[in-house]
Amino acid sequence: MNKVMFGRFIPGHSWVHRMDPRAKLVLSFLYIAVVFFANDFWTYLIMTLLLLASVVASAIPLGVYIRGLMPLFWLMIFTVLIQVFFGVGGHVYWQWGWLVVSQDGLNSAGLILMRFVLIILVSTILTFTTEPLEIADGIESLLSPLKKLHFPVATLALMLSLALRFVPTLMDEAEKIMNAQRSRGVDFGEGGLRQRVRTIVPILIPLFVNAFNRAIEISTAMEARGYQDGENRTKYRQLKWHRVDTASLVIYVISLSAVIGLRYFS
């Protein structure tokens, strides 16, 4: 559980840390959208180099990002195997019954794996270098035009910030509960699939109870402090757009435009 890195904030003073959260949100969404336009070696090379440059600019070791991928390793392997054995088309390298390994299947598996890794890493960069409250403020600012349509922007931003904030907290609580169960003689690795599912139940029940209790405590604390979302609320943290944000936006736009250009005009 402690290997789950998504949602954790790592303090720092790097280029990426100093960026406006709105810029980081926009760049992350743009990157994820353009990932689906990449379809060959050169387009993925540009996407990978841009991501590596962002990792270096965040001043966080690459190993930390790689460790964040480990909890999703089996999910990635499962997705790749589905594409490998069920992708149809091109030269057939191996076949056994309804299982087929073909050229198109391997190509599709490689593309899916690259997209999976790139999307997870760029999202992790965002959460590593941006505090949850800053993410909420950035989302609220970007969605502020929707207030004219009476959309609850402030409420949505609060929900997202709380969700991001308590993902690592719930993971830590789950780890503590598992350690408590192990001290009582529970072995989570023994038995078949049904037995392992049964051993998870003693973890889920106290975890849900703690989550609901924590939610009640947070709501009570917010009410005690007079919290009300609305247009009359002022903010202690003021978002400011800096030159570093403009420079990052220009670099991303040029690089992602090159990917789209290679996709349609090469």
PDB file of C-alpha atoms in Angstrom:
ATOM      1  CA  MET A   1       0.000   0.000   0.000  1.00  0.00           C
ATOM      2  CA  ASN A   2       2.806   2.424   0.798  1.00  0.00           C
ATOM      3  CA  LYS A   3       4.033   2.053  -2.801  1.00  0.00           C
ATOM      4  CA  VAL A   4       0.962   3.859  -4.126  1.00  0.00           C
ATOM      5  CA  MET A   5       2.372   7.273  -4.991  1.00  0.00           C
ATOM      6  CA  PHE A   6      -0.548   8.849  -6.849  1.00  0.00           C
ATOM      7  CA  GLY A   7      -2.091  11.668  -4.832  1.00  0.00           C
ATOM      8  CA  ARG A   8       1.009  12.321  -2.732  1.00  0.00           C
ATOM      9  CA  PHE A   9       2.635  15.752  -2.681  1.00  0.00           C
ATOM     10  CA  ILE A  10       6.427  16.029  -2.444  1.00  0.00           C
ATOM     11  CA  PRO A  11       7.543  19.525  -1.353  1.00  0.00           C
ATOM     12  CA  GLY A  12      10.223  21.223  -3.413  1.00  0.00           C
ATOM     13  CA  HIS A  13      11.370  24.404  -5.140  1.00  0.00           C
ATOM     14  CA  SER A  14      11.849  23.133  -8.679  1.00  0.00           C
ATOM     15  CA  TRP A  15      10.699  24.700 -11.954  1.00  0.00           C
ATOM     16  CA  VAL A  16       7.528  22.591 -11.904  1.00  0.00           C
ATOM     17  CA  HIS A  17       6.812  23.283  -8.228  1.00  0.00           C
ATOM     18  CA  ARG A  18       6.858  27.042  -8.904  1.00  0.00           C
ATOM     19  CA  MET A  19       4.394  26.829 -11.787  1.00  0.00           C
ATOM     20  CA  ASP A  20       0.823  28.022 -11.504  1.00  0.00           C
ATOM     21  CA  PRO A  21      -1.515  25.057 -10.827  1.00  0.00           C
ATOM     22  CA  ARG A  22      -3.747  26.193 -13.711  1.00  0.00           C
ATOM     23  CA  ALA A  23      -0.800  25.886 -16.105  1.00  0.00           C
ATOM     24  CA  LYS A  24       0.050  22.418 -14.823  1.00  0.00           C
ATOM     25  CA  LEU A  25      -3.560  21.284 -15.151  1.00  0.00           C
ATOM     26  CA  VAL A  26      -3.872  22.609 -18.700  1.00  0.00           C
ATOM     27  CA  LEU A  27      -0.548  21.083 -19.761  1.00  0.00           C
ATOM     28  CA  SER A  28      -1.453  17.732 -18.193  1.00  0.00           C
ATOM     29  CA  PHE A  29      -4.826  17.614 -19.968  1.00  0.00           C
ATOM     30  CA  LEU A  30      -3.214  18.623 -23.272  1.00  0.00           C
ATOM     31  CA  TYR A  31      -0.542  15.958 -22.905  1.00  0.00           C
ATOM     32  CA  ILE A  32      -3.066  13.215 -22.118  1.00  0.00           C
ATOM     33  CA  ALA A  33      -5.222  14.248 -25.087  1.00  0.00           C
ATOM     34  CA  VAL A  34      -2.297  14.287 -27.534  1.00  0.00           C
ATOM     35  CA  VAL A  35      -1.027  10.901 -26.293  1.00  0.00           C
ATOM     36  CA  PHE A  36      -3.887   9.307 -28.221  1.00  0.00           C
ATOM     37  CA  PHE A  37      -2.646  10.949 -31.448  1.00  0.00           C
ATOM     38  CA  ALA A  38       0.782   9.317 -31.160  1.00  0.00           C
ATOM     39  CA  ASN A  39       0.990   6.233 -33.362  1.00  0.00           C
ATOM     40  CA  ASP A  40       4.615   5.589 -34.350  1.00  0.00           C
ATOM     41  CA  PHE A  41       8.199   5.703 -33.088  1.00  0.00           C
ATOM     42  CA  TRP A  42       8.834   9.402 -33.708  1.00  0.00           C
ATOM     43  CA  THR A  43       5.617  10.658 -32.123  1.00  0.00           C
ATOM     44  CA  TYR A  44       6.171   8.527 -29.021  1.00  0.00           C
ATOM     45  CA  LEU A  45       9.792   9.647 -28.918  1.00  0.00           C
ATOM     46  CA  ILE A  46       8.669  13.284 -28.714  1.00  0.00           C
ATOM     47  CA  MET A  47       6.109  12.447 -26.025  1.00  0.00           C
ATOM     48  CA  THR A  48       8.695  10.493 -24.020  1.00  0.00           C
ATOM     49  CA  LEU A  49      11.374  13.198 -24.263  1.00  0.00           C
ATOM     50  CA  LEU A  50       8.855  15.852 -23.220  1.00  0.00           C
ATOM     51  CA  LEU A  51       7.851  13.737 -20.225  1.00  0.00           C
ATOM     52  CA  LEU A  52      11.471  13.088 -19.228  1.00  0.00           C
ATOM     53  CA  ALA A  53      12.189  16.822 -19.452  1.00  0.00           C
ATOM     54  CA  SER A  54       9.243  17.438 -17.111  1.00  0.00           C
ATOM     55  CA  VAL A  55      10.560  14.798 -14.693  1.00  0.00           C
ATOM     56  CA  VAL A  56      13.998  16.461 -14.659  1.00  0.00           C
ATOM     57  CA  ALA A  57      12.387  19.889 -14.174  1.00  0.00           C
ATOM     58  CA  SER A  58      10.453  18.554 -11.161  1.00  0.00           C
ATOM     59  CA  ALA A  59      13.766  17.693  -9.382  1.00  0.00           C
ATOM     60  CA  ILE A  60      12.258  14.403  -8.183  1.00  0.00           C
ATOM     61  CA  PRO A  61      14.295  11.240  -8.912  1.00  0.00           C
ATOM     62  CA  LEU A  62      13.018   9.077 -11.748  1.00  0.00           C
ATOM     63  CA  GLY A  63      13.103   6.067  -9.423  1.00  0.00           C
ATOM     64  CA  VAL A  64      10.318   7.599  -7.344  1.00  0.00           C
ATOM     65  CA  TYR A  65       8.089   7.756 -10.419  1.00  0.00           C
ATOM     66  CA  ILE A  66       8.994   4.182 -11.385  1.00  0.00           C
ATOM     67  CA  ARG A  67       8.112   2.948  -7.892  1.00  0.00           C
ATOM     68  CA  GLY A  68       4.754   4.633  -8.346  1.00  0.00           C
ATOM     69  CA  LEU A  69       4.120   2.417 -11.382  1.00  0.00           C
ATOM     70  CA  MET A  70       4.780  -0.835  -9.522  1.00  0.00           C
ATOM     71  CA  PRO A  71       1.306  -1.164  -7.896  1.00  0.00           C
ATOM     72  CA  LEU A  72      -0.190  -1.037 -11.405  1.00  0.00           C
ATOM     73  CA  PHE A  73       2.309  -3.511 -12.880  1.00  0.00           C
ATOM     74  CA  TRP A  74      -0.064  -6.472 -13.053  1.00  0.00           C
ATOM     75  CA  LEU A  75      -2.848  -4.338 -14.490  1.00  0.00           C
ATOM     76  CA  MET A  76      -0.512  -3.208 -17.264  1.00  0.00           C
ATOM     77  CA  ILE A  77       0.601  -6.785 -17.915  1.00  0.00           C
ATOM     78  CA  PHE A  78      -3.010  -7.964 -18.096  1.00  0.00           C
ATOM     79  CA  THR A  79      -3.910  -5.186 -20.540  1.00  0.00           C
ATOM     80  CA  VAL A  80      -0.903  -5.991 -22.733  1.00  0.00           C
ATOM     81  CA  LEU A  81      -1.693  -9.711 -22.790  1.00  0.00           C
ATOM     82  CA  ILE A  82      -5.291  -9.007 -23.822  1.00  0.00           C
ATOM     83  CA  GLN A  83      -4.027  -6.941 -26.746  1.00  0.00           C
ATOM     84  CA  VAL A  84      -1.372  -9.495 -27.698  1.00  0.00           C
ATOM     85  CA  PHE A  85      -3.637 -12.554 -27.793  1.00  0.00           C
ATOM     86  CA  PHE A  86      -6.816 -10.945 -29.101  1.00  0.00           C
ATOM     87  CA  GLY A  87      -5.425  -8.424 -31.584  1.00  0.00           C
ATOM     88  CA  VAL A  88      -6.099  -9.642 -35.129  1.00  0.00           C
ATOM     89  CA  GLY A  89      -4.321  -8.574 -38.300  1.00  0.00           C
ATOM     90  CA  GLY A  90      -0.961  -8.691 -40.021  1.00  0.00           C
ATOM     91  CA  HIS A  91       1.496 -11.541 -39.966  1.00  0.00           C
ATOM     92  CA  VAL A  92       0.651 -14.369 -37.525  1.00  0.00           C
ATOM     93  CA  TYR A  93       3.652 -15.410 -35.425  1.00  0.00           C
ATOM     94  CA  TRP A  94       1.964 -18.005 -33.239  1.00  0.00           C
ATOM     95  CA  GLN A  95      -1.492 -19.549 -32.919  1.00  0.00           C
ATOM     96  CA  TRP A  96      -3.015 -22.098 -30.597  1.00  0.00           C
ATOM     97  CA  GLY A  97      -6.764 -22.485 -30.855  1.00  0.00           C
ATOM     98  CA  TRP A  98      -8.371 -19.101 -30.411  1.00  0.00           C
ATOM     99  CA  LEU A  99      -5.167 -17.545 -29.061  1.00  0.00           C
ATOM    100  CA  VAL A 100      -3.283 -15.666 -31.760  1.00  0.00           C
ATOM    101  CA  VAL A 101      -0.086 -13.615 -31.621  1.00  0.00           C
ATOM    102  CA  SER A 102      -0.035 -11.373 -34.665  1.00  0.00           C
ATOM    103  CA  GLN A 103       1.892  -8.320 -35.829  1.00  0.00           C
ATOM    104  CA  ASP A 104      -1.061  -5.973 -35.305  1.00  0.00           C
ATOM    105  CA  GLY A 105      -1.655  -7.445 -31.842  1.00  0.00           C
ATOM    106  CA  LEU A 106       1.933  -6.783 -30.782  1.00  0.00           C
ATOM    107  CA  ASN A 107       1.830  -3.261 -32.214  1.00  0.00           C
ATOM    108  CA  SER A 108      -1.435  -2.548 -30.415  1.00  0.00           C
ATOM    109  CA  ALA A 109      -0.052  -3.933 -27.149  1.00  0.00           C
ATOM    110  CA  GLY A 110       3.019  -1.701 -27.412  1.00  0.00           C
ATOM    111  CA  LEU A 111       0.914   1.394 -28.081  1.00  0.00           C
ATOM    112  CA  ILE A 112      -1.440   0.639 -25.192  1.00  0.00           C
ATOM    113  CA  LEU A 113       1.482   0.074 -22.809  1.00  0.00           C
ATOM    114  CA  MET A 114       3.175   3.323 -23.820  1.00  0.00           C
ATOM    115  CA  ARG A 115      -0.044   5.293 -23.433  1.00  0.00           C
ATOM    116  CA  PHE A 116      -0.692   3.691 -20.051  1.00  0.00           C
ATOM    117  CA  VAL A 117       2.767   4.567 -18.726  1.00  0.00           C
ATOM    118  CA  LEU A 118       2.844   8.112 -20.142  1.00  0.00           C
ATOM    119  CA  ILE A 119      -0.612   9.023 -18.816  1.00  0.00           C
ATOM    120  CA  ILE A 120       0.165   7.688 -15.336  1.00  0.00           C
ATOM    121  CA  LEU A 121       3.532   9.460 -15.185  1.00  0.00           C
ATOM    122  CA  VAL A 122       2.244  12.855 -16.321  1.00  0.00           C
ATOM    123  CA  SER A 123      -0.596  12.610 -13.784  1.00  0.00           C
ATOM    124  CA  THR A 124       1.921  11.676 -11.099  1.00  0.00           C
ATOM    125  CA  ILE A 125       4.056  14.715 -11.941  1.00  0.00           C
ATOM    126  CA  LEU A 126       0.989  16.885 -11.375  1.00  0.00           C
ATOM    127  CA  THR A 127       0.204  15.416  -7.944  1.00  0.00           C
ATOM    128  CA  PHE A 128       3.868  15.245  -6.840  1.00  0.00           C
ATOM    129  CA  THR A 129       4.467  18.945  -7.482  1.00  0.00           C
ATOM    130  CA  THR A 130       1.082  20.476  -6.637  1.00  0.00           C
ATOM    131  CA  GLU A 131      -0.637  20.598  -3.270  1.00  0.00           C
ATOM    132  CA  PRO A 132      -4.226  19.296  -3.232  1.00  0.00           C
ATOM    133  CA  LEU A 133      -5.551  22.720  -2.282  1.00  0.00           C
ATOM    134  CA  GLU A 134      -3.701  24.278  -5.214  1.00  0.00           C
ATOM    135  CA  ILE A 135      -5.220  21.696  -7.566  1.00  0.00           C
ATOM    136  CA  ALA A 136      -8.661  22.562  -6.232  1.00  0.00           C
ATOM    137  CA  ASP A 137      -8.013  26.285  -6.674  1.00  0.00           C
ATOM    138  CA  GLY A 138      -6.753  25.719 -10.209  1.00  0.00           C
ATOM    139  CA  ILE A 139      -9.776  23.622 -11.195  1.00  0.00           C
ATOM    140  CA  GLU A 140     -12.137  26.174  -9.693  1.00  0.00           C
ATOM    141  CA  SER A 141     -10.420  28.983 -11.602  1.00  0.00           C
ATOM    142  CA  LEU A 142     -10.449  27.092 -14.914  1.00  0.00           C
ATOM    143  CA  LEU A 143     -14.114  26.147 -14.526  1.00  0.00           C
ATOM    144  CA  SER A 144     -15.201  29.579 -13.274  1.00  0.00           C
ATOM    145  CA  PRO A 145     -17.006  30.423 -16.586  1.00  0.00           C
ATOM    146  CA  LEU A 146     -19.443  27.600 -15.785  1.00  0.00           C
ATOM    147  CA  LYS A 147     -20.684  29.579 -12.778  1.00  0.00           C
ATOM    148  CA  LYS A 148     -22.820  31.581 -15.182  1.00  0.00           C
ATOM    149  CA  LEU A 149     -24.663  28.332 -15.902  1.00  0.00           C
ATOM    150  CA  HIS A 150     -25.173  27.803 -12.133  1.00  0.00           C
ATOM    151  CA  PHE A 151     -22.747  24.876 -12.131  1.00  0.00           C
ATOM    152  CA  PRO A 152     -21.417  24.135  -8.571  1.00  0.00           C
ATOM    153  CA  VAL A 153     -17.780  24.773  -9.424  1.00  0.00           C
ATOM    154  CA  ALA A 154     -16.668  25.403  -5.838  1.00  0.00           C
ATOM    155  CA  THR A 155     -18.313  22.220  -4.597  1.00  0.00           C
ATOM    156  CA  LEU A 156     -16.703  20.156  -7.363  1.00  0.00           C
ATOM    157  CA  ALA A 157     -13.280  21.625  -6.628  1.00  0.00           C
ATOM    158  CA  LEU A 158     -13.688  20.853  -2.923  1.00  0.00           C
ATOM    159  CA  MET A 159     -14.692  17.260  -3.660  1.00  0.00           C
ATOM    160  CA  LEU A 160     -11.674  16.731  -5.901  1.00  0.00           C
ATOM    161  CA  SER A 161      -9.242  18.256  -3.420  1.00  0.00           C
ATOM    162  CA  LEU A 162     -10.554  16.081  -0.578  1.00  0.00           C
ATOM    163  CA  ALA A 163     -10.406  12.970  -2.755  1.00  0.00           C
ATOM    164  CA  LEU A 164      -6.793  13.646  -3.784  1.00  0.00           C
ATOM    165  CA  ARG A 165      -5.834  14.543  -0.238  1.00  0.00           C
ATOM    166  CA  PHE A 166      -7.153  11.375   1.356  1.00  0.00           C
ATOM    167  CA  VAL A 167      -6.066   8.760  -1.193  1.00  0.00           C
ATOM    168  CA  PRO A 168      -2.657   8.309   0.506  1.00  0.00           C
ATOM    169  CA  THR A 169      -4.281   8.612   3.939  1.00  0.00           C
ATOM    170  CA  LEU A 170      -6.677   5.739   3.218  1.00  0.00           C
ATOM    171  CA  MET A 171      -3.790   3.688   1.850  1.00  0.00           C
ATOM    172  CA  ASP A 172      -1.812   4.252   5.049  1.00  0.00           C
ATOM    173  CA  GLU A 173      -4.826   3.258   7.158  1.00  0.00           C
ATOM    174  CA  ALA A 174      -5.289   0.100   5.091  1.00  0.00           C
ATOM    175  CA  GLU A 175      -1.633  -0.777   5.706  1.00  0.00           C
ATOM    176  CA  LYS A 176      -2.068  -0.285   9.447  1.00  0.00           C
ATOM    177  CA  ILE A 177      -5.165  -2.500   9.502  1.00  0.00           C
ATOM    178  CA  MET A 178      -3.340  -5.215   7.542  1.00  0.00           C
ATOM    179  CA  ASN A 179      -0.423  -5.098   9.980  1.00  0.00           C
ATOM    180  CA  ALA A 180      -2.862  -5.396  12.880  1.00  0.00           C
ATOM    181  CA  GLN A 181      -4.472  -8.433  11.220  1.00  0.00           C
ATOM    182  CA  ARG A 182      -1.056  -9.999  10.596  1.00  0.00           C
ATOM    183  CA  SER A 183      -0.161  -9.584  14.278  1.00  0.00           C
ATOM    184  CA  ARG A 184      -3.279 -11.670  15.024  1.00  0.00           C
ATOM    185  CA  GLY A 185      -2.085 -14.483  12.762  1.00  0.00           C
ATOM    186  CA  VAL A 186      -3.816 -13.620   9.483  1.00  0.00           C
ATOM    187  CA  ASP A 187      -1.868 -14.616   6.357  1.00  0.00           C
ATOM    188  CA  PHE A 188      -3.104 -12.684   3.312  1.00  0.00           C
ATOM    189  CA  GLY A 189      -1.084 -14.826   0.907  1.00  0.00           C
ATOM    190  CA  GLU A 190      -2.325 -18.311   1.807  1.00  0.00           C
ATOM    191  CA  GLY A 191      -5.215 -20.264   0.327  1.00  0.00           C
ATOM    192  CA  GLY A 192      -6.997 -19.980  -2.988  1.00  0.00           C
ATOM    193  CA  LEU A 193      -8.751 -17.023  -4.541  1.00  0.00           C
ATOM    194  CA  ARG A 194     -11.912 -17.435  -2.439  1.00  0.00           C
ATOM    195  CA  GLN A 195      -9.905 -17.631   0.785  1.00  0.00           C
ATOM    196  CA  ARG A 196      -7.919 -14.506  -0.120  1.00  0.00           C
ATOM    197  CA  VAL A 197     -11.135 -12.602  -0.843  1.00  0.00           C
ATOM    198  CA  ARG A 198     -12.450 -13.590   2.558  1.00  0.00           C
ATOM    199  CA  THR A 199      -9.340 -12.249   4.272  1.00  0.00           C
ATOM    200  CA  ILE A 200      -9.944  -8.863   2.619  1.00  0.00           C
ATOM    201  CA  VAL A 201     -13.343  -8.429   4.320  1.00  0.00           C
ATOM    202  CA  PRO A 202     -11.829  -7.749   7.792  1.00  0.00           C
ATOM    203  CA  ILE A 203      -9.838  -4.966   6.124  1.00  0.00           C
ATOM    204  CA  LEU A 204     -12.641  -3.320   4.160  1.00  0.00           C
ATOM    205  CA  ILE A 205     -15.113  -3.023   7.048  1.00  0.00           C
ATOM    206  CA  PRO A 206     -12.881  -1.006   9.433  1.00  0.00           C
ATOM    207  CA  LEU A 207     -11.494   0.928   6.454  1.00  0.00           C
ATOM    208  CA  PHE A 208     -14.990   2.053   5.403  1.00  0.00           C
ATOM    209  CA  VAL A 209     -15.887   2.842   9.009  1.00  0.00           C
ATOM    210  CA  ASN A 210     -12.765   4.982   9.404  1.00  0.00           C
ATOM    211  CA  ALA A 211     -13.456   6.718   6.087  1.00  0.00           C
ATOM    212  CA  PHE A 212     -17.013   7.627   7.099  1.00  0.00           C
ATOM    213  CA  ASN A 213     -15.869   8.787  10.532  1.00  0.00           C
ATOM    214  CA  ARG A 214     -13.178  10.930   8.936  1.00  0.00           C
ATOM    215  CA  ALA A 215     -15.720  12.432   6.524  1.00  0.00           C
ATOM    216  CA  ILE A 216     -18.057  13.274   9.434  1.00  0.00           C
ATOM    217  CA  GLU A 217     -15.191  14.881  11.360  1.00  0.00           C
ATOM    218  CA  ILE A 218     -14.185  16.977   8.332  1.00  0.00           C
ATOM    219  CA  SER A 219     -17.758  18.150   7.702  1.00  0.00           C
ATOM    220  CA  THR A 220     -18.181  19.041  11.383  1.00  0.00           C
ATOM    221  CA  ALA A 221     -14.907  20.989  11.392  1.00  0.00           C
ATOM    222  CA  MET A 222     -15.907  22.857   8.231  1.00  0.00           C
ATOM    223  CA  GLU A 223     -19.301  23.765   9.646  1.00  0.00           C
ATOM    224  CA  ALA A 224     -17.706  24.905  12.918  1.00  0.00           C
ATOM    225  CA  ARG A 225     -15.487  27.263  10.920  1.00  0.00           C
ATOM    226  CA  GLY A 226     -18.459  28.634   9.009  1.00  0.00           C
ATOM    227  CA  TYR A 227     -17.549  27.201   5.620  1.00  0.00           C
ATOM    228  CA  GLN A 228     -19.955  28.098   2.824  1.00  0.00           C
ATOM    229  CA  ASP A 229     -19.191  27.756  -0.859  1.00  0.00           C
ATOM    230  CA  GLY A 230     -20.407  30.640  -2.947  1.00  0.00           C
ATOM    231  CA  GLU A 231     -19.481  33.768  -4.836  1.00  0.00           C
ATOM    232  CA  ASN A 232     -18.772  35.823  -1.710  1.00  0.00           C
ATOM    233  CA  ARG A 233     -15.865  33.646  -0.548  1.00  0.00           C
ATOM    234  CA  THR A 234     -12.397  35.182  -0.616  1.00  0.00           C
ATOM    235  CA  LYS A 235      -9.145  33.247  -0.977  1.00  0.00           C
ATOM    236  CA  TYR A 236      -5.972  33.431   1.065  1.00  0.00           C
ATOM    237  CA  ARG A 237      -3.945  31.849  -1.741  1.00  0.00           C
ATOM    238  CA  GLN A 238      -4.001  33.999  -4.876  1.00  0.00           C
ATOM    239  CA  LEU A 239      -3.051  32.338  -8.152  1.00  0.00           C
ATOM    240  CA  LYS A 240      -0.523  34.245 -10.250  1.00  0.00           C
ATOM    241  CA  TRP A 241       0.639  33.495 -13.776  1.00  0.00           C
ATOM    242  CA  HIS A 242       4.435  33.785 -14.167  1.00  0.00           C
ATOM    243  CA  ARG A 243       6.940  33.683 -17.001  1.00  0.00           C
ATOM    244  CA  VAL A 244       7.775  30.080 -16.168  1.00  0.00           C
ATOM    245  CA  ASP A 245       4.162  29.159 -16.931  1.00  0.00           C
ATOM    246  CA  THR A 246       4.244  30.916 -20.303  1.00  0.00           C
ATOM    247  CA  ALA A 247       7.559  29.296 -21.204  1.00  0.00           C
ATOM    248  CA  SER A 248       6.288  25.841 -20.255  1.00  0.00           C
ATOM    249  CA  LEU A 249       3.091  26.370 -22.217  1.00  0.00           C
ATOM    250  CA  VAL A 250       5.051  27.404 -25.340  1.00  0.00           C
ATOM    251  CA  ILE A 251       7.355  24.353 -25.065  1.00  0.00           C
ATOM    252  CA  TYR A 252       4.429  21.981 -24.644  1.00  0.00           C
ATOM    253  CA  VAL A 253       2.384  23.499 -27.457  1.00  0.00           C
ATOM    254  CA  ILE A 254       5.304  23.318 -29.908  1.00  0.00           C
ATOM    255  CA  SER A 255       6.132  19.718 -28.957  1.00  0.00           C
ATOM    256  CA  LEU A 256       2.539  18.490 -29.004  1.00  0.00           C
ATOM    257  CA  SER A 257       1.883  20.302 -32.282  1.00  0.00           C
ATOM    258  CA  ALA A 258       4.824  18.403 -33.751  1.00  0.00           C
ATOM    259  CA  VAL A 259       3.216  15.126 -32.664  1.00  0.00           C
ATOM    260  CA  ILE A 260      -0.087  16.021 -34.336  1.00  0.00           C
ATOM    261  CA  GLY A 261       1.760  17.228 -37.444  1.00  0.00           C
ATOM    262  CA  LEU A 262       3.688  13.970 -37.749  1.00  0.00           C
ATOM    263  CA  ARG A 263       0.456  12.038 -37.299  1.00  0.00           C
ATOM    264  CA  TYR A 264      -1.448  13.703 -40.137  1.00  0.00           C
ATOM    265  CA  PHE A 265       1.155  15.234 -42.470  1.00  0.00           C
ATOM    266  CA  SER A 266       4.011  12.712 -42.543  1.00  0.00           C
TER     267      SER A 266
END
